[in-house]
Coordinates of C-alpha atoms in Angstrom, one line a residue:
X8 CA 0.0 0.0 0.0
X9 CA 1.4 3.4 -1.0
X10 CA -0.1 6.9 -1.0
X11 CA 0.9 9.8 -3.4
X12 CA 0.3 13.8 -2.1
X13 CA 0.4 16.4 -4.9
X14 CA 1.8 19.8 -4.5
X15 CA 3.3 21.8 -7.7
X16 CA 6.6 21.6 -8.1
X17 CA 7.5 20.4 -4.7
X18 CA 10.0 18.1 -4.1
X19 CA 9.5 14.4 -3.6
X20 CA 10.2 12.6 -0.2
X21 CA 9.1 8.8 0.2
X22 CA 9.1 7.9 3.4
X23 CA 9.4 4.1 4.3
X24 CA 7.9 2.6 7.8
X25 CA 6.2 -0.5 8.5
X26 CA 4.4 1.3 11.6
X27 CA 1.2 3.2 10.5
X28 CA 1.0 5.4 13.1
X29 CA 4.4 6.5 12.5
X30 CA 4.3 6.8 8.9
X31 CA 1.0 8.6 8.7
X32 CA 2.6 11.2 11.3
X33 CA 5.7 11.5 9.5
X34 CA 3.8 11.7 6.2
X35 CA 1.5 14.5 7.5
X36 CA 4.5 16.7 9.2
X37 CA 6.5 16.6 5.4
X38 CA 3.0 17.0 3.6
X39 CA 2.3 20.1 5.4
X40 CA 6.1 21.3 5.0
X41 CA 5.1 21.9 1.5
X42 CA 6.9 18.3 0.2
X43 CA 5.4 15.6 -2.3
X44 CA 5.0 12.8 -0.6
X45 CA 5.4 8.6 -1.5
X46 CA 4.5 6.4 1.6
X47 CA 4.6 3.1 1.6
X48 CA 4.8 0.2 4.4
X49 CA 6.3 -2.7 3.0
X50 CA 9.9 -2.2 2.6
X51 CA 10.3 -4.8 -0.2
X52 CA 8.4 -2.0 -2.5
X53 CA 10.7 0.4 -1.6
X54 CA 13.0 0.2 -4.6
X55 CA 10.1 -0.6 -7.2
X56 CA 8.5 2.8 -5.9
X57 CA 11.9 4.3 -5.8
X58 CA 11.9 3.8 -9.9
X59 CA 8.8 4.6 -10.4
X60 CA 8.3 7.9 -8.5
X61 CA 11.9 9.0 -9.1
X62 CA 11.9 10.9 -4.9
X63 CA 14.4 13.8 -4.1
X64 CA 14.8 11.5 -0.9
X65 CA 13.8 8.3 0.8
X66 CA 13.4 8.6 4.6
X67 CA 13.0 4.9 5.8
X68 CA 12.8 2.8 8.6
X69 CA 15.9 0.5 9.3
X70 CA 14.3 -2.5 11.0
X71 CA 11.4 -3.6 9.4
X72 CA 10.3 -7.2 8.3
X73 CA 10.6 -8.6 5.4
X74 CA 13.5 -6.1 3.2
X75 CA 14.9 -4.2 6.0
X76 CA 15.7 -0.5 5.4
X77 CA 19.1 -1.0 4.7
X78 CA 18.6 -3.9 1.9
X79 CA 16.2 -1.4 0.5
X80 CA 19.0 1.3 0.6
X81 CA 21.5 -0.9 -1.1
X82 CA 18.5 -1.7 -4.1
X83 CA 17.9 2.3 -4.3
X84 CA 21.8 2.7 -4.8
X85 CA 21.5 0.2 -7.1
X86 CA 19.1 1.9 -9.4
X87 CA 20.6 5.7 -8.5
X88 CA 24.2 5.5 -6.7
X89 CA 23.3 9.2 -6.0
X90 CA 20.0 8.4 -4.2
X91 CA 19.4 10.3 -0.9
X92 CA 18.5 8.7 2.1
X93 CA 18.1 9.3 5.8
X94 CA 17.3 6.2 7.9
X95 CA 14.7 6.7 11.2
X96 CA 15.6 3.7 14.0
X97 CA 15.2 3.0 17.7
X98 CA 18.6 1.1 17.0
X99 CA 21.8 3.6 16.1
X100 CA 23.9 1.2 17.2
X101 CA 23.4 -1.4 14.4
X102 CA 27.0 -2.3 12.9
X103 CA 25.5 -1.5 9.4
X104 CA 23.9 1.4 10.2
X105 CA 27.2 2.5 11.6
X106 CA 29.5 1.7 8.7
X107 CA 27.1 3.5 6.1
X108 CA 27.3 6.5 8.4
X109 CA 30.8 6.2 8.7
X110 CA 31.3 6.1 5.3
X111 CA 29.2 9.6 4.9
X112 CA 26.6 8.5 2.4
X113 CA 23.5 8.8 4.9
X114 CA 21.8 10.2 8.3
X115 CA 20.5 8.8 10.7
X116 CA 17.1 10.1 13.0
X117 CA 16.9 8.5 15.8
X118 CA 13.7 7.5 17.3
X119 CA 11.7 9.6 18.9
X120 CA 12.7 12.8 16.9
X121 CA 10.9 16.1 16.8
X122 CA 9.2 17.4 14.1
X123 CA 11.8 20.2 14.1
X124 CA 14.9 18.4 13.7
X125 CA 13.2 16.2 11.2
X126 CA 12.3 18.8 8.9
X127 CA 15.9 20.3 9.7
X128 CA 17.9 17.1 8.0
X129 CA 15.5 16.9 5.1
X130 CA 15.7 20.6 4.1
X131 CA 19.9 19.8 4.9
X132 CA 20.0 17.0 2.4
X133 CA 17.5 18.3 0.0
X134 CA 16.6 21.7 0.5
X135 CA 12.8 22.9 0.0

């Protein structure tokens, strides 16, 4: 299941999560920001809606079931090596998560963040 807000020539942020509640908060804080949104909650779409939709950035989960968020990161680099993505987890401490921070290709939110600082990093990365 994903949902699609239009705004002229806003740009696009999909937003990965397998949590509802979560999603459709995050969703609604970027929505009203002014930002196109893609939402989806099955990570394994993630890269098929990636292609499709062509986002500015992909804010996802990093533990979810199924494709985790960051087997759905390496897909999206995959398909754009210059994709932009900021991963939301409960768990900063993950190895992976570590190494791809390390390595300066992503942010990491962690869990619970204000509506503040998340709007911060994505106008940071992408600008508005």
């Amino acid at each position: 299941m994903h949902f699609f807000t239009i705004m002229s020539m806003s740009k696009i942020v999909m937003i990965v999560d397998d949590d509802t509640d979560l999603l459709d908060g995050v969703n609604e804080v970027i929505s009203s920001a002014g930002y196109r949104t893609v939402t989806e909650v099955d990570g394994k779409r993630a890269p098929l809606l990636f292609r499709e939709y062509g986002p500015d950035l992909v804010l996802t989960d990093f533990r979810m079931p199924g494709l985790n968020g960051y087997d759905s990161y390496l897909e999206i680099k995959k398909a754009n090596p210059n994709a932009k993505v900021i991963f939301m987890t409960s768990f900063p401490d993950d190895v992976r998560l570590r190494d791809a921070i390390n390595q300066g290709e992503i942010i990491c939110l962690k869990k619970p963040f204000s509506n503040e600082s998340l709007l911060q990093v994505i106008e940071n990365k992408i600008g508005h």
